PDB file of C-alpha atoms in Angstrom:
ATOM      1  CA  UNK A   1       7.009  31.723  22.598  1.00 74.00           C
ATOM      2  CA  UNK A   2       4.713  32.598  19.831  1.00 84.00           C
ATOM      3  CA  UNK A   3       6.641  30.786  17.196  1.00 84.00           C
ATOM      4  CA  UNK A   4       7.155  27.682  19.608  1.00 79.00           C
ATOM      5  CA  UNK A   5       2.868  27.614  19.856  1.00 79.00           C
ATOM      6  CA  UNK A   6       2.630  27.780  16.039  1.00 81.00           C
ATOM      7  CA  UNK A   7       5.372  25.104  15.377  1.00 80.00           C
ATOM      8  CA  UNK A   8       2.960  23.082  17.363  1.00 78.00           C
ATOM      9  CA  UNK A   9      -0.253  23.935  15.912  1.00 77.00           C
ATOM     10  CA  UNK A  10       1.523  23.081  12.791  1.00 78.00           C
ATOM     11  CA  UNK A  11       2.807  19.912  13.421  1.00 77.00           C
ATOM     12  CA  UNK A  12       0.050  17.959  16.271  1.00 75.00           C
ATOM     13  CA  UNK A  13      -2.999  17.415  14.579  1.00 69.00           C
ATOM     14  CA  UNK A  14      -4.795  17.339  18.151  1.00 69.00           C
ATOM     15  CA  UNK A  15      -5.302  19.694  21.370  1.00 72.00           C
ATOM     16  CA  UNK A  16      -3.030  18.371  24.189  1.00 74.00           C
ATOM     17  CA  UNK A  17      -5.969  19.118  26.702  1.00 75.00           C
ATOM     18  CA  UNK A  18      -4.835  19.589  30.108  1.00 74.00           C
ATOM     19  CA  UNK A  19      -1.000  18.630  29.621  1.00 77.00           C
ATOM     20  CA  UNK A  20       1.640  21.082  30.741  1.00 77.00           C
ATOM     21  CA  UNK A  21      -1.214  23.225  32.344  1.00 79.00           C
ATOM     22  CA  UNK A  22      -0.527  24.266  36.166  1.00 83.00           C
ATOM     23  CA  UNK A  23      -1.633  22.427  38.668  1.00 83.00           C
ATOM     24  CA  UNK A  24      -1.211  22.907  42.466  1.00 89.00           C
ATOM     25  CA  UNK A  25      -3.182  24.076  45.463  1.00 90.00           C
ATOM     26  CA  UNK A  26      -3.971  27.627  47.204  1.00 91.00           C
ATOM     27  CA  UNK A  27      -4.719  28.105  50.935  1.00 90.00           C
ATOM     28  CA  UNK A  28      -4.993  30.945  53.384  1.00 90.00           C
ATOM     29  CA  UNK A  29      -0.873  30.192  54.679  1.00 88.00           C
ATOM     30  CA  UNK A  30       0.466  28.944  51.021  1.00 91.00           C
ATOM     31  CA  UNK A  31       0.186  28.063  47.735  1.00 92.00           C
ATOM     32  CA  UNK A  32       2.427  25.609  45.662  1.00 92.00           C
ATOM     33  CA  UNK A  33       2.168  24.417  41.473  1.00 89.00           C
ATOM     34  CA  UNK A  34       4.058  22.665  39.434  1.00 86.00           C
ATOM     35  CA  UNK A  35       3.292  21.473  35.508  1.00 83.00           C
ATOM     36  CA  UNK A  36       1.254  18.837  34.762  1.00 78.00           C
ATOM     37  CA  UNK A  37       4.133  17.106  32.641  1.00 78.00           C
ATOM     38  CA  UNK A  38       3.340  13.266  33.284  1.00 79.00           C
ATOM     39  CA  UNK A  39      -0.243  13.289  35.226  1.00 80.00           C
ATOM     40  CA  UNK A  40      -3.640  11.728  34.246  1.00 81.00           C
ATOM     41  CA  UNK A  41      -6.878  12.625  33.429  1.00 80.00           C
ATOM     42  CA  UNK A  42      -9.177   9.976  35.341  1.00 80.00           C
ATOM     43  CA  UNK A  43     -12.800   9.743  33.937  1.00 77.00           C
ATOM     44  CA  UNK A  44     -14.770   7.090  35.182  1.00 74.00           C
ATOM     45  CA  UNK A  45     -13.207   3.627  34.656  1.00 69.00           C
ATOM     46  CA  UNK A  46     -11.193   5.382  31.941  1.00 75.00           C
ATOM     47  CA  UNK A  47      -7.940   7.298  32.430  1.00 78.00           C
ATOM     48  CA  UNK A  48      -6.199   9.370  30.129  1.00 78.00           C
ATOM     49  CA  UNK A  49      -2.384   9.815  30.655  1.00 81.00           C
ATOM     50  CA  UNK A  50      -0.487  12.430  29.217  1.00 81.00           C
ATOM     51  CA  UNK A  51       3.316  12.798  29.114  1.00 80.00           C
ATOM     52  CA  UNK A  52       6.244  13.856  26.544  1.00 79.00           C
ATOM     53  CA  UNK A  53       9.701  15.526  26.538  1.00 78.00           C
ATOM     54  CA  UNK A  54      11.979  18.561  25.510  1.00 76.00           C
ATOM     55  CA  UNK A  55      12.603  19.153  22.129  1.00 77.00           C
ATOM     56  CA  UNK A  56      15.598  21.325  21.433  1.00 76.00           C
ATOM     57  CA  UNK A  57      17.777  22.153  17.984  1.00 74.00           C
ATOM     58  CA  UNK A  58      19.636  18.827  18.486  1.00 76.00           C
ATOM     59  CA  UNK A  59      17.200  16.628  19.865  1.00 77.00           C
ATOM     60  CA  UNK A  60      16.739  13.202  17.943  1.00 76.00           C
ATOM     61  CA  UNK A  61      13.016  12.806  17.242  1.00 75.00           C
ATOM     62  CA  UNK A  62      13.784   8.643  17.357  1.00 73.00           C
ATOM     63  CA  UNK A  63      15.180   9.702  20.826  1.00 75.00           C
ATOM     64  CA  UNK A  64      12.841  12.091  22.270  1.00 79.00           C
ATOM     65  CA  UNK A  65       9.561   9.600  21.354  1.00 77.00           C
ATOM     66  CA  UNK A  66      11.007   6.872  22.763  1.00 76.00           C
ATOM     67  CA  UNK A  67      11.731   8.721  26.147  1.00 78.00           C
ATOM     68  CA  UNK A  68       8.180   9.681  26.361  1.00 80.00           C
ATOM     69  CA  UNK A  69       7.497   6.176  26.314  1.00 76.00           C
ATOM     70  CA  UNK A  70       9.825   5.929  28.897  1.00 77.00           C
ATOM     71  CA  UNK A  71       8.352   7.879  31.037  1.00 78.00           C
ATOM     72  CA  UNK A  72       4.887   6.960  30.380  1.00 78.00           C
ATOM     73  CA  UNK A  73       6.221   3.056  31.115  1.00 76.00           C
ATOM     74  CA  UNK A  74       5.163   3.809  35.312  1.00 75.00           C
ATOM     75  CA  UNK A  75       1.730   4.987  34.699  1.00 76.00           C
ATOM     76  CA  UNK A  76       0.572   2.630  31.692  1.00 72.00           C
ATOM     77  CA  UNK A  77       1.750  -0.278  33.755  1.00 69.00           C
ATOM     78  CA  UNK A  78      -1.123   0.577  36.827  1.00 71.00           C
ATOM     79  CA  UNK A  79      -3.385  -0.163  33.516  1.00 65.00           C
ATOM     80  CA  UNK A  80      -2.720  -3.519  31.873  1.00 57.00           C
ATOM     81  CA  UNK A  81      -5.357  -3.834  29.220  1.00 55.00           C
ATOM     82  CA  UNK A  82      -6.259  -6.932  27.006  1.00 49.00           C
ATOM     83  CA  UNK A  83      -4.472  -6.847  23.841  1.00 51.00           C
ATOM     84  CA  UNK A  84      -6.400  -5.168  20.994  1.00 55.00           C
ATOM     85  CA  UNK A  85      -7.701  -8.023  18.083  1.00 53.00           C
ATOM     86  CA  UNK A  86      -4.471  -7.012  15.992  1.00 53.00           C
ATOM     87  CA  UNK A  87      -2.229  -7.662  18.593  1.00 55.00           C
ATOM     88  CA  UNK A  88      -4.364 -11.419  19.119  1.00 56.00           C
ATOM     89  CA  UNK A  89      -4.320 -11.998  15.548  1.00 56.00           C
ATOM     90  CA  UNK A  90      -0.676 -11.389  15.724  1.00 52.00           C
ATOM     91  CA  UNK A  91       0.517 -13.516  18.700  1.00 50.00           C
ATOM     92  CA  UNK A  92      -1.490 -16.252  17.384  1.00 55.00           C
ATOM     93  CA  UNK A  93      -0.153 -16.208  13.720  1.00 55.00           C
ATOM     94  CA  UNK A  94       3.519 -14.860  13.867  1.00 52.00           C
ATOM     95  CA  UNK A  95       3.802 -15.890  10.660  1.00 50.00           C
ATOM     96  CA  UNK A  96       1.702 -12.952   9.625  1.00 52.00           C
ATOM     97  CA  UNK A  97       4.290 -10.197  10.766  1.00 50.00           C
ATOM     98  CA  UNK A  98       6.377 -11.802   7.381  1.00 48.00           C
ATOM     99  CA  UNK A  99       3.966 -10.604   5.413  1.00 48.00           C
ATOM    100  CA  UNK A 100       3.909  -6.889   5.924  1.00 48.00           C
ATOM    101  CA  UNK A 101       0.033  -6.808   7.135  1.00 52.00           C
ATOM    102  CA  UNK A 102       0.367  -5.336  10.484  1.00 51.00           C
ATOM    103  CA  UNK A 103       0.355  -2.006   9.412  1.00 54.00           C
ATOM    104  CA  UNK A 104      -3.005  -2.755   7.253  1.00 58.00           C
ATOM    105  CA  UNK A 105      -4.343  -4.511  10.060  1.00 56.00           C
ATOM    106  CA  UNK A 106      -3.683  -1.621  12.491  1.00 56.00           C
ATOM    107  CA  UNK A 107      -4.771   0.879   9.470  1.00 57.00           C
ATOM    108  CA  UNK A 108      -8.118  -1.118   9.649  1.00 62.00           C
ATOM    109  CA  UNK A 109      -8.421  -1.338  13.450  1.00 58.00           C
ATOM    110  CA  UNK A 110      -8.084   2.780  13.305  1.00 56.00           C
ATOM    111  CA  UNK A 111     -10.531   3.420  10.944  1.00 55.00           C
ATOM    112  CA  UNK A 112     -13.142   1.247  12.883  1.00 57.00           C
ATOM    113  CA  UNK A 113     -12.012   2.334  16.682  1.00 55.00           C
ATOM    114  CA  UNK A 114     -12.394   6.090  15.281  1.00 50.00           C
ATOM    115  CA  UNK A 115     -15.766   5.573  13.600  1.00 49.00           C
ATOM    116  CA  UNK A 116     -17.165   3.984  16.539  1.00 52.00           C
ATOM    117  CA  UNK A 117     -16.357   6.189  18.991  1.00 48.00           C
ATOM    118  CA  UNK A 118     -18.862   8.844  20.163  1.00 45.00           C
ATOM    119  CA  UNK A 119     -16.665  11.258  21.336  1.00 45.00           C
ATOM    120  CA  UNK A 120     -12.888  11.884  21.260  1.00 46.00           C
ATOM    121  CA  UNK A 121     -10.745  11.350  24.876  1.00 47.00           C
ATOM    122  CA  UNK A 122      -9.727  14.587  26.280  1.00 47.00           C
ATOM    123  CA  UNK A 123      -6.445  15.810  24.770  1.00 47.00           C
ATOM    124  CA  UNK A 124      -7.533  14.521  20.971  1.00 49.00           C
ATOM    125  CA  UNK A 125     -10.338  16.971  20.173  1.00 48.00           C
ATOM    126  CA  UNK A 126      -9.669  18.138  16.795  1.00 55.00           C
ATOM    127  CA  UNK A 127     -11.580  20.393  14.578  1.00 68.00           C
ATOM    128  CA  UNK A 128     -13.067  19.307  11.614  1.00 76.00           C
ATOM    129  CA  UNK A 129     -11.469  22.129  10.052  1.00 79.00           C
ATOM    130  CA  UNK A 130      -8.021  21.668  11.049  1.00 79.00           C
ATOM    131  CA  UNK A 131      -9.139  17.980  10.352  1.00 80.00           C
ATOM    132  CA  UNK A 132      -9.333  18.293   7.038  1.00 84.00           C
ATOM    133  CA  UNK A 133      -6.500  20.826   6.687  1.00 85.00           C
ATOM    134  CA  UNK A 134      -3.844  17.673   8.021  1.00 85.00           C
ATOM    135  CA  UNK A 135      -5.503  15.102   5.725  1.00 88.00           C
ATOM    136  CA  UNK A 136      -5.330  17.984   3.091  1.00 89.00           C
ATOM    137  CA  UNK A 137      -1.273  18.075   3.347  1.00 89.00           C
ATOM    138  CA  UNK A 138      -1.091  14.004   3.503  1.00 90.00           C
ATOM    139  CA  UNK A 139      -2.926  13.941   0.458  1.00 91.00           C
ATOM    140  CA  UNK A 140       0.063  16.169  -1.494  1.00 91.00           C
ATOM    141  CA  UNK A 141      -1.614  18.990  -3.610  1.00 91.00           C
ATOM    142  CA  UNK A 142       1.335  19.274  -5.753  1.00 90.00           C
ATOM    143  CA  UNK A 143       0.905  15.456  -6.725  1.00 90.00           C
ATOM    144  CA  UNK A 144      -2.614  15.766  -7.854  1.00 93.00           C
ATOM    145  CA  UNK A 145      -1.499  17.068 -11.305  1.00 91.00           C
ATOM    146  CA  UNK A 146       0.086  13.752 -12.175  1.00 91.00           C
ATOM    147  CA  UNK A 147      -3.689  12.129 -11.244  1.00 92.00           C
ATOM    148  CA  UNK A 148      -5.470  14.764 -13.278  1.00 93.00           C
ATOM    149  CA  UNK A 149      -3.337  14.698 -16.071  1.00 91.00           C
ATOM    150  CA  UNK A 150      -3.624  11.344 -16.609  1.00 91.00           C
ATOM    151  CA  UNK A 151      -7.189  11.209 -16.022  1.00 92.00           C
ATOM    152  CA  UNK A 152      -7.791  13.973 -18.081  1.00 91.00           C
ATOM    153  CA  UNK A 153      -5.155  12.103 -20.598  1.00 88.00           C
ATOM    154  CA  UNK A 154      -8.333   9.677 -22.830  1.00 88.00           C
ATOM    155  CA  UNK A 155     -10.352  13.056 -23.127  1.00 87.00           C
ATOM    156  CA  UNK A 156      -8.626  15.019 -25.115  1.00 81.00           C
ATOM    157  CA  UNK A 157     -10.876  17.421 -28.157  1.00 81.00           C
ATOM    158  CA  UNK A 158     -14.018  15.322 -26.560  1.00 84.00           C
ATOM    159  CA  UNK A 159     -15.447  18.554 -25.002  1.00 83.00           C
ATOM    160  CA  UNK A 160     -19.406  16.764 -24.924  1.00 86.00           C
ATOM    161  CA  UNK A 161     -17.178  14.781 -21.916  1.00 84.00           C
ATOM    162  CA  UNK A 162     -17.461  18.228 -20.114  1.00 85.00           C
ATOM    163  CA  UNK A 163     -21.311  18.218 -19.990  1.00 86.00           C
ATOM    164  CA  UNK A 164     -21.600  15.003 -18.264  1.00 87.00           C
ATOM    165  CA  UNK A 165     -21.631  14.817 -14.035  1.00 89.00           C
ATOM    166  CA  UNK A 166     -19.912  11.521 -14.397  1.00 89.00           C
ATOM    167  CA  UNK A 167     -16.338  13.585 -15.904  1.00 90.00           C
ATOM    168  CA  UNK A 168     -16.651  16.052 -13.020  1.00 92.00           C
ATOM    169  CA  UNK A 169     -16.978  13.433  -9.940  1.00 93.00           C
ATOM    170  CA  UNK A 170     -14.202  11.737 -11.422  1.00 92.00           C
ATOM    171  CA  UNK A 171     -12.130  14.382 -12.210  1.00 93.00           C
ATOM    172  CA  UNK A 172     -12.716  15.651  -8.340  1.00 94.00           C
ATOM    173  CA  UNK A 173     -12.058  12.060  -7.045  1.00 95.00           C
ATOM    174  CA  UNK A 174      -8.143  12.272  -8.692  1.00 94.00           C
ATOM    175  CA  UNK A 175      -7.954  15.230  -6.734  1.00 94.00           C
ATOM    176  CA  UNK A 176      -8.131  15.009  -2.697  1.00 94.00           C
ATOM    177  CA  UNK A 177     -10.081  11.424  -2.059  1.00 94.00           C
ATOM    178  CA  UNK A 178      -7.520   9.518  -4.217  1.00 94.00           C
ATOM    179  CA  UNK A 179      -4.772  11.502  -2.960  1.00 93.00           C
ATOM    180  CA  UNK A 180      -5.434  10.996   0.216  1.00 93.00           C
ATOM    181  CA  UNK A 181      -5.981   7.052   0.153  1.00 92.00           C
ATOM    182  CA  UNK A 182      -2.435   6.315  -1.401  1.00 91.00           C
ATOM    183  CA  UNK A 183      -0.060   9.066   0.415  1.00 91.00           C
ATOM    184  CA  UNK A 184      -1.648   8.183   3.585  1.00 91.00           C
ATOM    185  CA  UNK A 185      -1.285   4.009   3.213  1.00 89.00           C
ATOM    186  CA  UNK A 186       2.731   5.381   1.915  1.00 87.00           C
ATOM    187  CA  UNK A 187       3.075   7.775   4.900  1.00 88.00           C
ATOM    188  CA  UNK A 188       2.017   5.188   7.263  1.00 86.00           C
ATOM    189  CA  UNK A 189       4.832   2.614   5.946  1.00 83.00           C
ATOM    190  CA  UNK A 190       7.678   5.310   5.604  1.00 83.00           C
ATOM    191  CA  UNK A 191       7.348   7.328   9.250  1.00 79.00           C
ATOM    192  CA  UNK A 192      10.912   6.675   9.969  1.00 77.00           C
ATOM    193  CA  UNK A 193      11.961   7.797   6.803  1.00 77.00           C
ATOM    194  CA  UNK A 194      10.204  10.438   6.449  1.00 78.00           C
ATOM    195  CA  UNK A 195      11.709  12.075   9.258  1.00 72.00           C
ATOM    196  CA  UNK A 196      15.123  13.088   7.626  1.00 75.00           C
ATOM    197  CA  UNK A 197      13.202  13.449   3.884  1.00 76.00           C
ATOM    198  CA  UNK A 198      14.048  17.724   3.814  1.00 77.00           C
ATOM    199  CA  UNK A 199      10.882  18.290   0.719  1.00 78.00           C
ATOM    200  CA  UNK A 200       8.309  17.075   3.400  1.00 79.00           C
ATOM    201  CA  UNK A 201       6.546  19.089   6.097  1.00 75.00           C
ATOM    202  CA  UNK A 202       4.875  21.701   3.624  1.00 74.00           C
ATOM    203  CA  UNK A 203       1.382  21.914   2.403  1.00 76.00           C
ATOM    204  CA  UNK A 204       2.215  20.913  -1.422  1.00 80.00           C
ATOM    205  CA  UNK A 205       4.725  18.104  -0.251  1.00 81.00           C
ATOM    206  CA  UNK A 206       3.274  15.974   2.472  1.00 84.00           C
ATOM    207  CA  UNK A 207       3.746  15.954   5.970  1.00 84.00           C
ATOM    208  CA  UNK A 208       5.868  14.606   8.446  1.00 82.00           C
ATOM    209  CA  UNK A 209       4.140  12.817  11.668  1.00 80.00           C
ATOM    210  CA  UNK A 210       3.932  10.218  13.687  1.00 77.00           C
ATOM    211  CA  UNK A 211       2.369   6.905  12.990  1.00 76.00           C
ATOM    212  CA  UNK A 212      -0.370   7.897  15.928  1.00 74.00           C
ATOM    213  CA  UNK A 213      -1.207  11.274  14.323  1.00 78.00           C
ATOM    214  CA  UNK A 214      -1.163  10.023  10.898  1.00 83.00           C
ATOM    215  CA  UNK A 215      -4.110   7.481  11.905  1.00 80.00           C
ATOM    216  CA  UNK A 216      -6.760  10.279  13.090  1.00 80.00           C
ATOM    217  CA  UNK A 217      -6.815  10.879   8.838  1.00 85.00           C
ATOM    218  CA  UNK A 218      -7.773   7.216   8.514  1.00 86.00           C
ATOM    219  CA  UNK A 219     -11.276   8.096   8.994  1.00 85.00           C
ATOM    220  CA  UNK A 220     -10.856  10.500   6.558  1.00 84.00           C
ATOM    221  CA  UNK A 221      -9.416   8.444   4.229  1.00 90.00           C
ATOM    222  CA  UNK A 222     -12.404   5.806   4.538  1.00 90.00           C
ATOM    223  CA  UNK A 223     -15.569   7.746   4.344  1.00 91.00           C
ATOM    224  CA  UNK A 224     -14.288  10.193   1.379  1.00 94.00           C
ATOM    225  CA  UNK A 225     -14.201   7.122  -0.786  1.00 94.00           C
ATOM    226  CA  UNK A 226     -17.790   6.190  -0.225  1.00 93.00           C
ATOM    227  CA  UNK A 227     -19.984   8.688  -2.226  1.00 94.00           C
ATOM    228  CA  UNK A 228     -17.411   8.300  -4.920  1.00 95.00           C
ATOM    229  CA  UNK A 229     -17.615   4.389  -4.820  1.00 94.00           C
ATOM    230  CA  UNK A 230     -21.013   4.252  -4.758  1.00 94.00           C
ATOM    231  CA  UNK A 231     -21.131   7.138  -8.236  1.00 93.00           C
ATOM    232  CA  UNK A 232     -18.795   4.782 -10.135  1.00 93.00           C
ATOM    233  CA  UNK A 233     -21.095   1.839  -9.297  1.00 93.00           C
ATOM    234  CA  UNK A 234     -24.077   2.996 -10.846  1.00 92.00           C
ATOM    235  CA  UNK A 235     -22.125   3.954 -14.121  1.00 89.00           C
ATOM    236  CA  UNK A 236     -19.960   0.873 -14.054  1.00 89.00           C
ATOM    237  CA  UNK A 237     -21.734  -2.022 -11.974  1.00 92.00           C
ATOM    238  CA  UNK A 238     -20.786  -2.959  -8.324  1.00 93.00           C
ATOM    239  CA  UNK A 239     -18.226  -5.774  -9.421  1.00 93.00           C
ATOM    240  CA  UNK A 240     -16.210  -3.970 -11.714  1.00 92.00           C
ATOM    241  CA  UNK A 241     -16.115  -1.184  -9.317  1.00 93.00           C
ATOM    242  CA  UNK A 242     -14.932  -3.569  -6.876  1.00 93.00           C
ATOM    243  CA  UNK A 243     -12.508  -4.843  -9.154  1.00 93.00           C
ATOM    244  CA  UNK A 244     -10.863  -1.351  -9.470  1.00 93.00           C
ATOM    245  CA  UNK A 245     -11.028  -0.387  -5.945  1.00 94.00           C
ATOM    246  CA  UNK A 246      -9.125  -3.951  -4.991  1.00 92.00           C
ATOM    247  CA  UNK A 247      -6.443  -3.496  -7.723  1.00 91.00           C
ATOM    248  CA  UNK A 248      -6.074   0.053  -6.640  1.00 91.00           C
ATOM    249  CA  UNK A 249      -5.935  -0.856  -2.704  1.00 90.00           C
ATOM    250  CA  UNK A 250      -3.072  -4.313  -3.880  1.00 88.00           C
ATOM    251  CA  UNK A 251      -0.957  -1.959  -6.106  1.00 86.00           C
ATOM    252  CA  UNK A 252      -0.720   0.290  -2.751  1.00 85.00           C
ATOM    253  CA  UNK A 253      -0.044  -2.381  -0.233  1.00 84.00           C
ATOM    254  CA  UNK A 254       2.516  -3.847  -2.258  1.00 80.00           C
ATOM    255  CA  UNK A 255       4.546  -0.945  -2.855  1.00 80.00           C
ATOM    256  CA  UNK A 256       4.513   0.048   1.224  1.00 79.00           C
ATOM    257  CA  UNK A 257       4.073  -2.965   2.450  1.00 75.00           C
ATOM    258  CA  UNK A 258       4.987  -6.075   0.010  1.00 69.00           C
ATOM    259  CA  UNK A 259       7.637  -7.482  -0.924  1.00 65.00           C
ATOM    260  CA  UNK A 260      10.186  -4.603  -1.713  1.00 59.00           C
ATOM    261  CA  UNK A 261      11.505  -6.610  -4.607  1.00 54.00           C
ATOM    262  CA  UNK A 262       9.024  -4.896  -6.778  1.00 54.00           C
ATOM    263  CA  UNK A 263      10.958  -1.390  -6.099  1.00 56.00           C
ATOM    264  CA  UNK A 264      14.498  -2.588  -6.231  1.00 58.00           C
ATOM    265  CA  UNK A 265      14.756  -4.660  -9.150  1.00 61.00           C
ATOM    266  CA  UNK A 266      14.141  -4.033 -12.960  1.00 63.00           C
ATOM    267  CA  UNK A 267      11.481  -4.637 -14.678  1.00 63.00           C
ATOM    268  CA  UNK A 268       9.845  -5.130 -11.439  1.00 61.00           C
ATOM    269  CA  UNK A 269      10.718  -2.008 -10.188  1.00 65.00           C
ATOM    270  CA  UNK A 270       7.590  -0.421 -13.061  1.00 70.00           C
ATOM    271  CA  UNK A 271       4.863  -2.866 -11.664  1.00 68.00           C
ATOM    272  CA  UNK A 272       3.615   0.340  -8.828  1.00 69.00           C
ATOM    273  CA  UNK A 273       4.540   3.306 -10.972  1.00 73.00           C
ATOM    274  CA  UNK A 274       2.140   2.088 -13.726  1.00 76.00           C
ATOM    275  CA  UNK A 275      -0.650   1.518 -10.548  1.00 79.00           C
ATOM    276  CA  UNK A 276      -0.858   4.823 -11.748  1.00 83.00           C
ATOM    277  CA  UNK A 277      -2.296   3.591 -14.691  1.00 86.00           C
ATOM    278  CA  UNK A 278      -5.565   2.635 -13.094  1.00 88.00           C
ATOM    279  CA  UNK A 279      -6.646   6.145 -13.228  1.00 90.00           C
ATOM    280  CA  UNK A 280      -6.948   6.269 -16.705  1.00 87.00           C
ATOM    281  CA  UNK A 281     -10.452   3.635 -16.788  1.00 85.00           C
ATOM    282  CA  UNK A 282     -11.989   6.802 -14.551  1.00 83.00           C
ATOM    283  CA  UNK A 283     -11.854   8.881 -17.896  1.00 80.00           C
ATOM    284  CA  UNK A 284     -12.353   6.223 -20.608  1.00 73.00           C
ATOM    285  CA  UNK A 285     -15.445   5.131 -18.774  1.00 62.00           C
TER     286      UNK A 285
END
C-alpha cells in the first residue's frame, strides 16, 4: 500500500535494490515467478544477498531481525570471509570487549570502509539528499537550542562578536556538525533501547534504526567535522584544538560506552551533563 511504501522510505535509509522484485521465466508453453525474498545478487567475485521478514502490528522488532538472520544463516555460510581487523583485534585481546570499545572500534572501521569505497553495493544506493535528511534527524533539531544557547551564553551585549566570521562558523558548528557527532556515538550505544523510547522516530527527536543503518551517517559524521576543525585551528592553534576535540570525543565515549557508574551515581552522575560545558570555549574564544 501507499502508506506501507512511505513507512519504508521513512524508516530505511537505503534502496533495497532488487529484493522482493519478481523473478521467474516466460516461454512459448508457460510462464512461472515468484518474489525474490532470500536470493542474491552475484557480481563478479562479489555477491550481494538480500533477505528479511514480515512485519505486522505485533511483530517484535528483536524477533523479526533476528529471523532475517536466520534465514540469511544458509546463504552467508556458502561465503566464509576472513574476519574484519575489529573482529582480529577482538579475538586476540578479549580483554578489550570489558572496556566498551567495540562499538568505537566498529564506529571507526565504518567510517573508513565507507570512505574508501568507490561505489555503494547494489541495494545501499542512497541519495545524498535523503543522506543528509537521516543524519539530519540523528542529529536532533530540537536539541540544538541547548548547544546554541550555551554557546551563545559568553556573548551576551557584545554585538562587535556579530561582525566576526569566527562567531558565525561556530555558532553553525553547535548546530548540525556537533549534533550529529554526539547523538549519533549515543544512538549507536542505545539501539535496543531506543526501540521502545515512544519521543523517538520524528524529525525534532531522533530516530530509531538499526545499528547497520545508523553507520551509513558515520561518514557524515566524520567529514562535517573537518572544515570546522581545521577553522578553529587557525584561531586557536592545532594542539589546543586537539585538546578540545579529544575531551569532547572522551566525555562522549564515556557516557555510551564507559563505565556507567558515571550516570548512576551522584556526583558522578554530572561529570557528562557538564561535557556540555565544552561548548562554551567556542564563544569565549
Amino acid at each position: 500500500t501507499t502508506a506501507a511504501r512511505e513507512a519504508i522510505r521513512r524508516a530505511e535509509p537505503f534502496d533495497r535494490g532488487l529484493y522482493a522484485g519478481p523473478f521467474g521465466y516466460v516461454s512459448a508453453g508457460s510462464c512461472e515467478f515468484c518474489v525474490a525474498i532470500r536470493s542474491a545478487l552475484l557480481e563478479g567475485a562479489q555477491a550481494h544477498l538480500y533477505g528479511g521478514a514480515g512485519v505486522l502490528r505485533g511483530s517484535d522488532a528483536d524477533a523479526e531481525w533476528a529471523e532475517v538472520h536466520f534465514k540469511m544463516r544458509p546463504f552467508s555460510s556458502l561465503f566464509p570471509g576472513a574476519p574484519s581487523w575489529v573482529g582480529r583485534v577482538l579475538l586476540r585481546h578479549r580483554w578489550l570487549r570489558h572496556l566498551f570499545v567495540e562499538e568505537v572500534l566498529l564506529f571507526c572501521s565504518a567510517a573508513w570502509q565507507t570512505v574508501r569505497r568507490r561505489r555503494p553495493p547494489p541495494g545501499r544506493a542512497l541519495s545524498p539528499l535523503r543522506a543528509l535528511a537521516f543524519a539530519t534527524k540523528i542529529s536532533r533539531p530540537y536539541f540544538w537550542l541547548v548547544t546554541l544557547w550555551l554557546y551563545l551564553l559568553p556573548t551576551a551585549q557584545k554585538y562587535h562578536l556579530w561582525s566576526t566570521g569566527f562567531f558565525w562558523v561556530g555558532l553553525v558548528y553547535c548546530t548540525f556538525p556537533l549534533n550529529l557527532l554526539c547523538y549519533l556515538m549515543n544512538d549507536l550505544a542505545d539501539v535496543e533501547v531506543d526501540v521502545d523510547n515512544p519521543r523517538k522516530g520524528g524529525v525534532l527527536y531522533g530516530v530509531v534504526a538499526h545499528s547497520a543503518a545508523l553507520r551509513t551517517a558515520v561518514p557524515w559524521a566524520v567529514l562535517v567535522q573537518l572544515p570546522f576543525l581545521a577553522a578553529f585551528a587557525a584561531s586557536w592553534g592545532t594542539a589546543v584544538t586537539l585538546g578540545w576535540f579529544v575531551a569532547v570525543i572522551a566525555v562522549n565515549w564515556v557516557y555510551n560506552f564507559g563505565p556507567r557508574l558515571s550516570s548512576r551515581y551522584a556526583p558522578l552522575d554530572l561529570f557528562c551533563p557538564c561535557g556540555y560545558m565544552l561548548v562554551i570555549p567556542l564563544s569565549c574564544a
